[in-house]
PDB file of C-alpha atoms in Angstrom:
ATOM      1  CA  MET M   1     190.744  -2.260  74.022  1.00 49.00           C
ATOM      2  CA  SER M   2     189.862  -4.909  71.454  1.00 56.00           C
ATOM      3  CA  PHE M   3     186.827  -5.687  69.361  1.00 58.00           C
ATOM      4  CA  LEU M   4     185.475  -9.199  68.951  1.00 59.00           C
ATOM      5  CA  PRO M   5     182.691  -9.349  66.356  1.00 62.00           C
ATOM      6  CA  ALA M   6     179.814 -11.645  67.186  1.00 70.00           C
ATOM      7  CA  ALA M   7     176.042 -11.818  66.863  1.00 77.00           C
ATOM      8  CA  SER M   8     174.274  -8.790  68.275  1.00 83.00           C
ATOM      9  CA  PRO M   9     171.537  -9.187  70.884  1.00 86.00           C
ATOM     10  CA  THR M  10     169.001  -8.155  68.236  1.00 91.00           C
ATOM     11  CA  ALA M  11     170.255 -10.805  65.801  1.00 88.00           C
ATOM     12  CA  LEU M  12     170.100 -13.472  68.503  1.00 87.00           C
ATOM     13  CA  LYS M  13     166.563 -12.401  69.368  1.00 92.00           C
ATOM     14  CA  ASP M  14     165.567 -12.757  65.701  1.00 93.00           C
ATOM     15  CA  ILE M  15     167.100 -16.233  65.539  1.00 91.00           C
ATOM     16  CA  ARG M  16     165.236 -17.333  68.676  1.00 92.00           C
ATOM     17  CA  ARG M  17     161.999 -15.903  67.256  1.00 95.00           C
ATOM     18  CA  THR M  18     162.534 -17.829  64.022  1.00 94.00           C
ATOM     19  CA  LEU M  19     163.187 -21.059  65.946  1.00 92.00           C
ATOM     20  CA  ARG M  20     159.959 -20.597  67.917  1.00 94.00           C
ATOM     21  CA  ASN M  21     158.026 -19.897  64.718  1.00 94.00           C
ATOM     22  CA  TRP M  22     159.164 -23.209  63.268  1.00 93.00           C
ATOM     23  CA  GLY M  23     156.914 -24.902  65.821  1.00 92.00           C
ATOM     24  CA  LEU M  24     159.202 -27.845  66.489  1.00 87.00           C
ATOM     25  CA  GLN M  25     157.016 -28.938  69.419  1.00 88.00           C
ATOM     26  CA  ARG M  26     154.134 -29.433  66.962  1.00 91.00           C
ATOM     27  CA  ARG M  27     156.143 -31.615  64.596  1.00 89.00           C
ATOM     28  CA  SER M  28     155.947 -34.849  66.543  1.00 89.00           C
ATOM     29  CA  ASP M  29     154.965 -36.662  63.355  1.00 93.00           C
ATOM     30  CA  LYS M  30     158.474 -36.111  61.957  1.00 92.00           C
ATOM     31  CA  ALA M  31     161.515 -38.210  62.739  1.00 93.00           C
ATOM     32  CA  LEU M  32     164.581 -36.478  64.125  1.00 92.00           C
ATOM     33  CA  HIS M  33     166.397 -37.195  60.872  1.00 94.00           C
ATOM     34  CA  ASP M  34     163.654 -35.425  58.895  1.00 94.00           C
ATOM     35  CA  LEU M  35     163.746 -32.382  61.190  1.00 92.00           C
ATOM     36  CA  ALA M  36     167.522 -32.225  60.880  1.00 92.00           C
ATOM     37  CA  ARG M  37     167.285 -32.373  57.092  1.00 95.00           C
ATOM     38  CA  MET M  38     164.648 -29.612  57.083  1.00 94.00           C
ATOM     39  CA  PHE M  39     166.357 -27.141  59.403  1.00 93.00           C
ATOM     40  CA  ASN M  40     170.062 -27.941  59.204  1.00 93.00           C
ATOM     41  CA  PRO M  41     170.723 -25.590  56.256  1.00 94.00           C
ATOM     42  CA  TYR M  42     169.325 -22.624  58.207  1.00 93.00           C
ATOM     43  CA  ILE M  43     171.215 -23.453  61.386  1.00 90.00           C
ATOM     44  CA  ARG M  44     174.465 -24.071  59.524  1.00 89.00           C
ATOM     45  CA  GLY M  45     174.031 -20.761  57.731  1.00 89.00           C
ATOM     46  CA  TRP M  46     173.582 -18.877  60.999  1.00 86.00           C
ATOM     47  CA  ILE M  47     176.574 -20.563  62.594  1.00 82.00           C
ATOM     48  CA  ASP M  48     178.763 -19.980  59.532  1.00 83.00           C
ATOM     49  CA  TYR M  49     177.736 -16.328  59.294  1.00 84.00           C
ATOM     50  CA  TYR M  50     177.987 -15.406  62.956  1.00 79.00           C
ATOM     51  CA  SER M  51     181.056 -17.502  63.762  1.00 76.00           C
ATOM     52  CA  HIS M  52     183.167 -16.365  60.838  1.00 73.00           C
ATOM     53  CA  PHE M  53     185.455 -14.290  63.052  1.00 66.00           C
ATOM     54  CA  TYR M  54     184.881 -15.566  66.554  1.00 64.00           C
ATOM     55  CA  ASN M  55     183.373 -19.024  66.665  1.00 56.00           C
ATOM     56  CA  LEU M  56     182.761 -19.862  70.332  1.00 55.00           C
ATOM     57  CA  LEU M  57     181.147 -16.618  71.470  1.00 53.00           C
ATOM     58  CA  SER M  58     178.457 -16.713  68.791  1.00 51.00           C
ATOM     59  CA  ILE M  59     177.479 -20.300  69.432  1.00 55.00           C
ATOM     60  CA  ARG M  60     177.506 -19.970  73.234  1.00 55.00           C
ATOM     61  CA  ARG M  61     175.399 -16.800  73.144  1.00 58.00           C
ATOM     62  CA  CYS M  62     172.851 -18.375  70.822  1.00 56.00           C
ATOM     63  CA  VAL M  63     172.527 -21.649  72.719  1.00 54.00           C
ATOM     64  CA  GLY M  64     172.849 -20.232  76.224  1.00 49.00           C
TER      65      GLY M  64
END
C-alpha cells in the first residue's frame, strides 16, 4: 500500500468555488492578458502547493 499526497476533494471544491466567485464570465471588458495577470498568482500558488509531491494528479483532478 502506498500513499500519494494530493489535493483533497474538499480543497478542490474550495478552489472551484473561488474560481466561480471571481466571475470571469462577467469580465468581458478585460483582455486575456489582463485576466492572466490578475489571477495567475493565485493559480500558480495552488498548483505549486498541491503539486509539490505529486504533480500530475493534482492538476488533472482540479481541471477534470
